[in-house]
mmCIF file of C-alpha atoms in Angstrom:
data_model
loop_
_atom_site.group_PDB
_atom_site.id
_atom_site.type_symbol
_atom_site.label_atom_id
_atom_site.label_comp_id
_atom_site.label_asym_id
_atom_site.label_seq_id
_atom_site.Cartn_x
_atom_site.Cartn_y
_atom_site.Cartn_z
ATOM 1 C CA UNK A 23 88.087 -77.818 25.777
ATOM 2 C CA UNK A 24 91.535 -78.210 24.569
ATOM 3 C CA UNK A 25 92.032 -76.901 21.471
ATOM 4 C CA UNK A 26 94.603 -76.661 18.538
ATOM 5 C CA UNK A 27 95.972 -73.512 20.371
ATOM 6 C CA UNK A 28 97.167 -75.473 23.067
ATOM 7 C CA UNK A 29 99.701 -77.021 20.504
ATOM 8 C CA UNK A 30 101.077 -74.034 19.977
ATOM 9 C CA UNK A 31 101.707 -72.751 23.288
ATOM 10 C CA UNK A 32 103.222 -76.315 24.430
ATOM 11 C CA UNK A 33 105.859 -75.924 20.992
ATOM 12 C CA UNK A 34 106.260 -71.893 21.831
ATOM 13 C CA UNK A 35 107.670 -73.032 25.417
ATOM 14 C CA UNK A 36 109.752 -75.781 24.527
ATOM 15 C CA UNK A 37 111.769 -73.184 21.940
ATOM 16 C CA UNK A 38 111.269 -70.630 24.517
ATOM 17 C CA UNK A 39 113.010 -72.820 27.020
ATOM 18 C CA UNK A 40 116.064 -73.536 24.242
ATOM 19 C CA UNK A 41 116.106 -69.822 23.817
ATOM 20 C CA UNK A 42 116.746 -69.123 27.267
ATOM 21 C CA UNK A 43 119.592 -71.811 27.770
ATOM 22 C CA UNK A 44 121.242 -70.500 24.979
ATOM 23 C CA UNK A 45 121.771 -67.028 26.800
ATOM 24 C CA UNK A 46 122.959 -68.804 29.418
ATOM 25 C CA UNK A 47 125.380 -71.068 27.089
ATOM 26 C CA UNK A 48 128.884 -69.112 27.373
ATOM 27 C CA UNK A 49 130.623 -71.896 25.745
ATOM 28 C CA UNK A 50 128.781 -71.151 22.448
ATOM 29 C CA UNK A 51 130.075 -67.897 20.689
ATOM 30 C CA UNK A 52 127.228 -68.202 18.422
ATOM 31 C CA UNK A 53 124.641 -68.028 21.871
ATOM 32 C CA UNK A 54 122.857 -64.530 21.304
ATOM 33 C CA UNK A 55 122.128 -65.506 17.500
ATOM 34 C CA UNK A 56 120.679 -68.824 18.454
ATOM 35 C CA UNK A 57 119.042 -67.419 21.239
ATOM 36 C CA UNK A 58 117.345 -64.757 19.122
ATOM 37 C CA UNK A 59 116.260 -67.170 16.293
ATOM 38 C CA UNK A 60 114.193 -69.559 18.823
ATOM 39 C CA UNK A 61 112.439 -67.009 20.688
ATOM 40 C CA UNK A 62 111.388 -65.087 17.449
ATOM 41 C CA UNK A 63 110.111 -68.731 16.698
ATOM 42 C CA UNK A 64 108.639 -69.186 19.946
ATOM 43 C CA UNK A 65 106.901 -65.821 19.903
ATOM 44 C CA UNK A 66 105.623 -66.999 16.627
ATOM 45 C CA UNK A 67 104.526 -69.910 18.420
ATOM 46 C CA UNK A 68 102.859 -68.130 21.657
ATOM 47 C CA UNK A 69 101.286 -64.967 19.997
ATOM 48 C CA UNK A 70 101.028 -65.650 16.162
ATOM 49 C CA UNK A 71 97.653 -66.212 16.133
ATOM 50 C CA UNK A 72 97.468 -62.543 18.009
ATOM 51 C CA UNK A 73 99.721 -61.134 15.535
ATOM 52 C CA UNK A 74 99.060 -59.566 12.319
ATOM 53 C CA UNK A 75 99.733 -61.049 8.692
ATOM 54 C CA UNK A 76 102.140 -58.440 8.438
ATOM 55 C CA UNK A 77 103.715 -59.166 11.809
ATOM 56 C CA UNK A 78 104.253 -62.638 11.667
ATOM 57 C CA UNK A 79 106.141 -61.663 8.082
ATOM 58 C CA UNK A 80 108.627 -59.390 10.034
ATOM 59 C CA UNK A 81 109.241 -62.203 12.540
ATOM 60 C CA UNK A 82 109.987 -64.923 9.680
ATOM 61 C CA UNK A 83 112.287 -62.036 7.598
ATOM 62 C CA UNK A 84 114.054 -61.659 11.311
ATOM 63 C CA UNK A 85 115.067 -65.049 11.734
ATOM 64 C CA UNK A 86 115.880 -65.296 8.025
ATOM 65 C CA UNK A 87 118.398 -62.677 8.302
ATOM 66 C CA UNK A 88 119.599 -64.482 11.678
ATOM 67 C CA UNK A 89 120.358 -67.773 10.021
ATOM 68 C CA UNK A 90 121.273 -65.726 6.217
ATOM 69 C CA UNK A 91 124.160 -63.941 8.449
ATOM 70 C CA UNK A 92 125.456 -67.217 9.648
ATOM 71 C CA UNK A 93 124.086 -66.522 13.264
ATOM 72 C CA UNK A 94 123.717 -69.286 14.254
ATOM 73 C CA UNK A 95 125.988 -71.916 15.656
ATOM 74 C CA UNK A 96 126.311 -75.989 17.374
ATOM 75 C CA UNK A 97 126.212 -76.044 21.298
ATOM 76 C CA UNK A 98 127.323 -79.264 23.167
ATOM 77 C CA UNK A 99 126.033 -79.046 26.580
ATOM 78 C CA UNK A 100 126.755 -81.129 29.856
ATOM 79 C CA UNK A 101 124.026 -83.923 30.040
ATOM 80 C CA UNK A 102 124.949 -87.205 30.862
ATOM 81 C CA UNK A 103 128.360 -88.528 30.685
ATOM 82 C CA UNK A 104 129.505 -90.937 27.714
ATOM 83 C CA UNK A 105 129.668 -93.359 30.650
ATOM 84 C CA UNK A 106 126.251 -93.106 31.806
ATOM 85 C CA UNK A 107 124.921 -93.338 27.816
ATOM 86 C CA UNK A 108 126.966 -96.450 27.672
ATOM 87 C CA UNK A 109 125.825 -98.190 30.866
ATOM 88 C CA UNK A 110 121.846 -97.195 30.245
ATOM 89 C CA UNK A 111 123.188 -98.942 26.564
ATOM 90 C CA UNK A 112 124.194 -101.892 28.115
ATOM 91 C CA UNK A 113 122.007 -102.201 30.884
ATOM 92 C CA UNK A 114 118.805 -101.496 29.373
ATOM 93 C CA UNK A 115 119.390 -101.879 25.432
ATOM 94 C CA UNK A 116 116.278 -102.008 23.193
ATOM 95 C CA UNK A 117 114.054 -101.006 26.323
ATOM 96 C CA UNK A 118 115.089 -97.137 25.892
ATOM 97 C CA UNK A 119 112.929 -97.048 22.801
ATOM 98 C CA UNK A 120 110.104 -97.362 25.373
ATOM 99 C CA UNK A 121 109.733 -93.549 25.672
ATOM 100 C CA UNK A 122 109.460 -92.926 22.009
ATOM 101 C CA UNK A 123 106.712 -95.544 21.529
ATOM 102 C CA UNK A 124 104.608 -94.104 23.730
ATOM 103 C CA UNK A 125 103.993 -91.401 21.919
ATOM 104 C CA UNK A 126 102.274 -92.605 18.720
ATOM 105 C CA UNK A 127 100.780 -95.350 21.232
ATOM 106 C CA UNK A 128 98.979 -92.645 22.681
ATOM 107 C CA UNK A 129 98.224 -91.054 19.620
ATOM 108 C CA UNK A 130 96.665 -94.388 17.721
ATOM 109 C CA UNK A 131 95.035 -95.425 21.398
ATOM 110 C CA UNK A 132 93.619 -92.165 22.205
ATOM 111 C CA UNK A 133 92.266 -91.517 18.876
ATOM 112 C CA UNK A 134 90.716 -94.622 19.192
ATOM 113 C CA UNK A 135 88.820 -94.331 22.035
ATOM 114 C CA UNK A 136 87.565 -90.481 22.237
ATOM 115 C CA UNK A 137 85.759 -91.444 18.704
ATOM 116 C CA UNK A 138 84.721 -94.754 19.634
ATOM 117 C CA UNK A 139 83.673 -94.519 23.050
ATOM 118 C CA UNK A 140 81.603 -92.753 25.554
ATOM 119 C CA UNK A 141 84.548 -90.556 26.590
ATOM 120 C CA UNK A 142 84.144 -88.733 23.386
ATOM 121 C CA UNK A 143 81.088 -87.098 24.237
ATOM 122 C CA UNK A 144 82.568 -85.342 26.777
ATOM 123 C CA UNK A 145 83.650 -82.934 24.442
ATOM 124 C CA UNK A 146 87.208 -82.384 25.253
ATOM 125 C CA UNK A 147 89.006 -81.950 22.363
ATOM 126 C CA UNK A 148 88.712 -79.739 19.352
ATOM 127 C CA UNK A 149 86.797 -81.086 16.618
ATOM 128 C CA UNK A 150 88.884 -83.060 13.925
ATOM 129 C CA UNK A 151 92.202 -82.169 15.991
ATOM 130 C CA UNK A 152 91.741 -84.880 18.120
ATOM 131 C CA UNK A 153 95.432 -87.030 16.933
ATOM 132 C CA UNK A 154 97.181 -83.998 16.774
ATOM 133 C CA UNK A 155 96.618 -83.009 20.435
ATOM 134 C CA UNK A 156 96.714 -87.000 21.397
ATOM 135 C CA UNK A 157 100.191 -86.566 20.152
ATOM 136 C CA UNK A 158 101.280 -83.770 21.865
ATOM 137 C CA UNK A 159 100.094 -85.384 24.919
ATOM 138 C CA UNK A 160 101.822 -88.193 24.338
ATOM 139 C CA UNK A 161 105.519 -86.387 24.000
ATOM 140 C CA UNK A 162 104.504 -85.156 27.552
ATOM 141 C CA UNK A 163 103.909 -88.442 28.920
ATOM 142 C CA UNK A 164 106.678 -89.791 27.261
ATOM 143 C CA UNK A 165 109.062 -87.237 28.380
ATOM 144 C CA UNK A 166 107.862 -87.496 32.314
ATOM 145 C CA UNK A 167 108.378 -91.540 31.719
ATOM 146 C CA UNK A 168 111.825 -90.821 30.691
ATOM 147 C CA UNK A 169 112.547 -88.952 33.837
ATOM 148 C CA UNK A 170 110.884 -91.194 36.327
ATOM 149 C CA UNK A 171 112.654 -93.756 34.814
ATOM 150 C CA UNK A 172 116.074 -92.729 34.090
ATOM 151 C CA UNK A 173 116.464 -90.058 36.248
ATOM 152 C CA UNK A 174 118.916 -88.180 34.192
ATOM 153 C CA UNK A 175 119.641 -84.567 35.758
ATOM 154 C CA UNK A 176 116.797 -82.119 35.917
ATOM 155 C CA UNK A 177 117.691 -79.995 32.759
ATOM 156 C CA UNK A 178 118.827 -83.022 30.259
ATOM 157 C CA UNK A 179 115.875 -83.361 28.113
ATOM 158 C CA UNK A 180 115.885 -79.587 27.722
ATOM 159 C CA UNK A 181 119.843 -79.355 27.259
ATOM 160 C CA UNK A 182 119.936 -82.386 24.786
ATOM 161 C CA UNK A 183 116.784 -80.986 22.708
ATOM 162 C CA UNK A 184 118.983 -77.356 22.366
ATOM 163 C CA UNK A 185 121.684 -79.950 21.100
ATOM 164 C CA UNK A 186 119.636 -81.301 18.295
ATOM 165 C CA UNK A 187 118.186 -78.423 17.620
ATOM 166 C CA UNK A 188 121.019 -76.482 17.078
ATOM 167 C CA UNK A 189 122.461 -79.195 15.162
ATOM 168 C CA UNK A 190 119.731 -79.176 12.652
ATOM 169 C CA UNK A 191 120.036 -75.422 12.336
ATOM 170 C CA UNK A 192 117.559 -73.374 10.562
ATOM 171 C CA UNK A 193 116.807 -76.303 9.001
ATOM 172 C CA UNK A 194 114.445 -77.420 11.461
ATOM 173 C CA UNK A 195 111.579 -74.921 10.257
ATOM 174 C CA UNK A 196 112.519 -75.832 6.469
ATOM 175 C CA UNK A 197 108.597 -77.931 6.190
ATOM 176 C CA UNK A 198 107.102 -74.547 7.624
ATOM 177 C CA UNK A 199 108.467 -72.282 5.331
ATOM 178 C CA UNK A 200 107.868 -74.403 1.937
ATOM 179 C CA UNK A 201 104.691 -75.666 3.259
ATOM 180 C CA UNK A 202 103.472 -72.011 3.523
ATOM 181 C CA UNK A 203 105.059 -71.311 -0.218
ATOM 182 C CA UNK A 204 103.128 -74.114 -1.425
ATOM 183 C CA UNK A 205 99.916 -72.284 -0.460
ATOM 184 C CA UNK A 206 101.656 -68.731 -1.941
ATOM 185 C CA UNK A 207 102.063 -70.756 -5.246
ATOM 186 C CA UNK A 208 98.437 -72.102 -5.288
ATOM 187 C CA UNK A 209 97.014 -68.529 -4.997
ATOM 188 C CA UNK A 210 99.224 -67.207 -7.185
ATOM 189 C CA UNK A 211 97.714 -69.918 -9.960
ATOM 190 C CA UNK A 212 100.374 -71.788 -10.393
ATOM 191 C CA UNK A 213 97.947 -74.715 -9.841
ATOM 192 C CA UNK A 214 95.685 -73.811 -12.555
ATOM 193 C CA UNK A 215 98.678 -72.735 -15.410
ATOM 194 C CA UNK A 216 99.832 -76.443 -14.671
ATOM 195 C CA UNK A 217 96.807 -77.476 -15.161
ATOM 196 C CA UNK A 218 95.782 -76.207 -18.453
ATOM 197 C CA UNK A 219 98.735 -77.622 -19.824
ATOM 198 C CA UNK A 220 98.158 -81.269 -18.374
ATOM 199 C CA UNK A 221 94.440 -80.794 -19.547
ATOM 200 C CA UNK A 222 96.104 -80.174 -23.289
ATOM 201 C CA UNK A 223 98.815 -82.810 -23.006
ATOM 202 C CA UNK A 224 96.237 -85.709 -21.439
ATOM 203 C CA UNK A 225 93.953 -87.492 -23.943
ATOM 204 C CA UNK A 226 90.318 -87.289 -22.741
ATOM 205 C CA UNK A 227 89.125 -90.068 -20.926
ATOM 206 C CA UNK A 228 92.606 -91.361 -19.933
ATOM 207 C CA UNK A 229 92.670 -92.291 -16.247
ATOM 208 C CA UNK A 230 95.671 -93.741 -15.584
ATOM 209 C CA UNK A 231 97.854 -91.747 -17.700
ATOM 210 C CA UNK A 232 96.201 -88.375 -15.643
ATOM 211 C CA UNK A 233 97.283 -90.609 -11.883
ATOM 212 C CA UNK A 234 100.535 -90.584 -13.533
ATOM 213 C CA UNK A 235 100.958 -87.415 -13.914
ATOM 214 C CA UNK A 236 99.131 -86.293 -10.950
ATOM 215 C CA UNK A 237 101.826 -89.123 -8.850
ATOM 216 C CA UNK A 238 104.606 -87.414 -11.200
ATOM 217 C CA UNK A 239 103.839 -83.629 -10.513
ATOM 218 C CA UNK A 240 103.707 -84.386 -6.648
ATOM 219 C CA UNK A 241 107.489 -86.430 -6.888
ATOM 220 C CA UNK A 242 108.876 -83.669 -8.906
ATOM 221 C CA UNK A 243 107.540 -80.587 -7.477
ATOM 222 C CA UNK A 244 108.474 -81.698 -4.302
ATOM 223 C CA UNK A 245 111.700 -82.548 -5.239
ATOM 224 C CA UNK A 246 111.711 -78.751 -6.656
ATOM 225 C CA UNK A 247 110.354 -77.635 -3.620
ATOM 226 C CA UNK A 248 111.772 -80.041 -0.572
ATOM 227 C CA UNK A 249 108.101 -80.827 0.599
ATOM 228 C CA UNK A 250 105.726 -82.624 -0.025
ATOM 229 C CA UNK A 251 103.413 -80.095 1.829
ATOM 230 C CA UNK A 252 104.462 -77.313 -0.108
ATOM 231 C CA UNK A 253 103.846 -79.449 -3.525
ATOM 232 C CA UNK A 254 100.361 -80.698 -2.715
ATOM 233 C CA UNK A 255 98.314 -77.454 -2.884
ATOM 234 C CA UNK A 256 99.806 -76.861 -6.903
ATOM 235 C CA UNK A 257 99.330 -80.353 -7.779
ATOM 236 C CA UNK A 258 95.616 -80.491 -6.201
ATOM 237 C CA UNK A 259 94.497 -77.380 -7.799
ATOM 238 C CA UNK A 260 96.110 -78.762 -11.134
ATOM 239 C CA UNK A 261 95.637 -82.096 -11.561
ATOM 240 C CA UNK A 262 93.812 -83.751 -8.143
ATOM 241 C CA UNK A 263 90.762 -82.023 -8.024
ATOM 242 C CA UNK A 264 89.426 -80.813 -11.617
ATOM 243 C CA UNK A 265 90.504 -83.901 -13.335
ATOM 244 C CA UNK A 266 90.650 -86.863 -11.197
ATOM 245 C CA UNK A 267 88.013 -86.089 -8.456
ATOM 246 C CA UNK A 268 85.590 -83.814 -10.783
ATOM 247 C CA UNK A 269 86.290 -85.065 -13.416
ATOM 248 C CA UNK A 270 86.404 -88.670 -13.367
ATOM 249 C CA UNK A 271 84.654 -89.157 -9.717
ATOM 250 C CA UNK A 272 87.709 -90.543 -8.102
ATOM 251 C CA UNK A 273 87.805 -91.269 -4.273
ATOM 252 C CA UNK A 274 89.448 -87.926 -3.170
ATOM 253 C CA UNK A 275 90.738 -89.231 0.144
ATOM 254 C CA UNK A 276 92.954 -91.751 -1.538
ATOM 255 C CA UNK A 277 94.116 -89.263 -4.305
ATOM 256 C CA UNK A 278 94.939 -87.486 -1.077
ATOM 257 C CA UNK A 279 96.573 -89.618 0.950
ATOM 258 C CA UNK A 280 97.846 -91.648 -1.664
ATOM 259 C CA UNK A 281 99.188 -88.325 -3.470
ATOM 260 C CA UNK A 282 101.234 -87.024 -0.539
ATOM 261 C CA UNK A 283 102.528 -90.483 -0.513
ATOM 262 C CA UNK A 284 103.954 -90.024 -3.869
ATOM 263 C CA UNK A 285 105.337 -86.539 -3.292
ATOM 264 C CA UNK A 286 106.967 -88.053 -0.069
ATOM 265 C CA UNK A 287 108.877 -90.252 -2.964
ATOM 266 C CA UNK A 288 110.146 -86.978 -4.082
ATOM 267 C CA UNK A 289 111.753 -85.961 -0.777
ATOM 268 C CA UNK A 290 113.652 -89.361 -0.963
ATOM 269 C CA UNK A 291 115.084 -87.881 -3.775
ATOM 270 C CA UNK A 292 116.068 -84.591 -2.948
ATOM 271 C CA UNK A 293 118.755 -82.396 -1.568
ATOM 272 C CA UNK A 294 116.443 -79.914 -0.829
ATOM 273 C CA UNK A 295 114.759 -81.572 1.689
ATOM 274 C CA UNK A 296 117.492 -80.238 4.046
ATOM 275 C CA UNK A 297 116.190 -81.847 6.891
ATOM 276 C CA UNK A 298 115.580 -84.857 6.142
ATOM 277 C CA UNK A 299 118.449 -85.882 3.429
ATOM 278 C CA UNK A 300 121.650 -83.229 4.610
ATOM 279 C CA UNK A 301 121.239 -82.769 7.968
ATOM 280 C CA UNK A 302 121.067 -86.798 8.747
ATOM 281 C CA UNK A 303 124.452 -86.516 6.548
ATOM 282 C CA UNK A 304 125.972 -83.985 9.013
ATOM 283 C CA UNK A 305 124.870 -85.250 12.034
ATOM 284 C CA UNK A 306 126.835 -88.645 11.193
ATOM 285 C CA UNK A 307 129.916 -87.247 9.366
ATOM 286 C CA UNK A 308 129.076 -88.686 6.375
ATOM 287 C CA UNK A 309 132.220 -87.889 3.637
ATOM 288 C CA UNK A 310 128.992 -88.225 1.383
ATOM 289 C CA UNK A 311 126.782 -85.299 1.766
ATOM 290 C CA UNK A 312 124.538 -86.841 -0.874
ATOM 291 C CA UNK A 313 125.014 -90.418 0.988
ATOM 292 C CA UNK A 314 121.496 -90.665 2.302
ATOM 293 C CA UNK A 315 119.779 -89.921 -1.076
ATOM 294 C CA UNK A 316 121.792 -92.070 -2.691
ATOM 295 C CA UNK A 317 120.548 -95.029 -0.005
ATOM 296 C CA UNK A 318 116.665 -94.009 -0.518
ATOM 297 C CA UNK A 319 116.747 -93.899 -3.999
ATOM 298 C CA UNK A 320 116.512 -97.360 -4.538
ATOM 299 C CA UNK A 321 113.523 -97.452 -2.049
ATOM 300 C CA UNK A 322 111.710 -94.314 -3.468
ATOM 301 C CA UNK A 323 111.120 -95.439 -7.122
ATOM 302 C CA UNK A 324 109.489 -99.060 -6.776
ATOM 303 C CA UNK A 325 107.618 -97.086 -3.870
ATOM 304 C CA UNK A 326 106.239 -94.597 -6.108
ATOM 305 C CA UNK A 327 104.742 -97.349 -8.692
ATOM 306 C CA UNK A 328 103.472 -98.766 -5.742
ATOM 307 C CA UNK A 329 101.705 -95.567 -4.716
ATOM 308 C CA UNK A 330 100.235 -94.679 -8.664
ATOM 309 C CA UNK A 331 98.713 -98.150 -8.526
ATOM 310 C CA UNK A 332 97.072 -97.687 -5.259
ATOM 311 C CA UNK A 333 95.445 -94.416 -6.907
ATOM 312 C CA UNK A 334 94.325 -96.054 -9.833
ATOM 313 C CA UNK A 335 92.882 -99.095 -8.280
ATOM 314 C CA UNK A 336 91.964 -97.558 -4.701
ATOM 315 C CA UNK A 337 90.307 -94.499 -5.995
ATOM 316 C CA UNK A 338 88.484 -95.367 -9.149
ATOM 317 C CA UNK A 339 88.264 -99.390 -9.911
ATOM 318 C CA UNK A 340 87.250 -100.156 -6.311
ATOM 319 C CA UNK A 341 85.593 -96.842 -5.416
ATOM 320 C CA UNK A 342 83.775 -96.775 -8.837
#
């Protein structure tokens, strides 16, 4: 059976691999501190679920005091030439998107038929993780139908991966972190002080007003936090499930789905969602570091209406 696990080990050697070429990256005088930071991440990857609670702690402190130190650093290594990138452009245009659409194809296809066909009785995927391994399946074919059919030089994919991933920076396990102090805040009971005070601010019986705040608290804390991950576990302890799935029998799998929707509005909105609002802004030399927020902002509000009605009328006019 392949299992979750396998997920891990397939991330753990792709940093591993960036690790590695960073050693050997003697252009980059930044090398050993990049080098360090993705294989602590990749160990974290590869044994993490063999570690302690207390280990895996020392490895995230570790690479926090890589990147705190400044540590880290860009690398630009040989691929292809800006002559080959240009004649694939010209030559092959919108057809190099190929590779990147067949890996939610595979995701949505396989999905599809392990659950709906015979082939899912054979038992060969983890329960319920069935999409997530799909997809990491699908970067692997997508990734051999890149080579096959570009036939770039044996170590591009690798070499151009290190380049984006050094680009982003730290950065790049930003949703980790917060994700993981969402669930820190939601034992601590941050979920439930929030909650007290909605339950004395919201008139009884008031539906909508409670999916408003519910859609509000998600925007806002993740706008706090930079992710909507990291917001969901407060706002569903608060607000999602004693008041608007206990207490007024909504559908909890839209107030779900339709919740982290909302927060996503948030990270629209939100310079702390380094990776998806500042590091966009570097990586195109914006003179605006604020330049893509200002863009989605127009998008994220009308978005977020959008997203309180589908709560209100998904999870309790229809499902009622």
């Amino acid at each position: 059976m392949i299992t979750y696990e396998w997920l891990y080990i397939l991330a753990g050697l792709f940093f591993l691999a960036w690790s590695l070429l960073s050693i050997l990256d003697r252009s980059n005088t930044k090398r050993w501190g990049n080098a360090a930071f993705w294989g602590l991440l990749s160990g974290s990857f590869l044994f993490g679920s063999h570690l302690s609670d207390f280990g895996n702690g020392i490895l995230v402190l570790a690479m926090v005091a890589i990147a705190g130190v400044g540590g880290l650093g860009r690398s630009n290594p040989d691929t292809t030439s800006l002559e080959d990138r240009l004649n694939f452009s010209n030559l092959l245009g919108n057809k190099l998107f190929v590779p990147a659409l067949i890996v939610p194809v595979t995701a949505l296809a396989g999905t599809l038929l392990y659950n709906y066909t015979p082939f899912g009785e054979t038992g060969l995927f983890e329960e319920r993780r069935e999409t997530l391994i799909l997809f990491g399946i699908g970067v692997l074919f997508a990734l051999a139908a890149a080579m096959v059919w570009l036939k770039p030089p044996a170590l591009a994919a690798a070499e151009e991966g290190r380049r984006l991933l050094d680009s982003i920076g730290w950065a790049a396990i930003l949703p980790q972190m917060l994700a993981a102090l969402g669930a820190v805040f939601a034992l601590a009971g941050v979920g439930d002080i929030i909650g007290g005070i909605a339950g004395s601010v919201i008139p009884e019986g008031s539906v909508l007003l409670t999916v408003i705040v519910f859609a509000l608290g998600m925007a806002l804390f993740t706008m706090i936090m930079g992710n909507a991950f990291a917001a969901f576990p407060v706002m569903a302890a608060a607000i999602g499930i004693p008041l608007l799935v206990e207490g007024y029998g909504g559908d909890p799998a839209v107030i779900g789905a339709v919740g982290m929707l909302a927060g996503f509005c948030g990270t629209l909105m939100t310079p702390m969602a380094a990776n998806f609002n500042i590091v966009p802004a570097a990586l195109l030399e914006l003179k605006d570091q604020n330049g893509v927020i200002r863009q989605q902002i127009g998008t994220a509000i009308p978005l977020w209406v959008c997203n309180v009605i589908i709560i209100y009328v998904g999870a309790f006019l229809l499902w009622n």
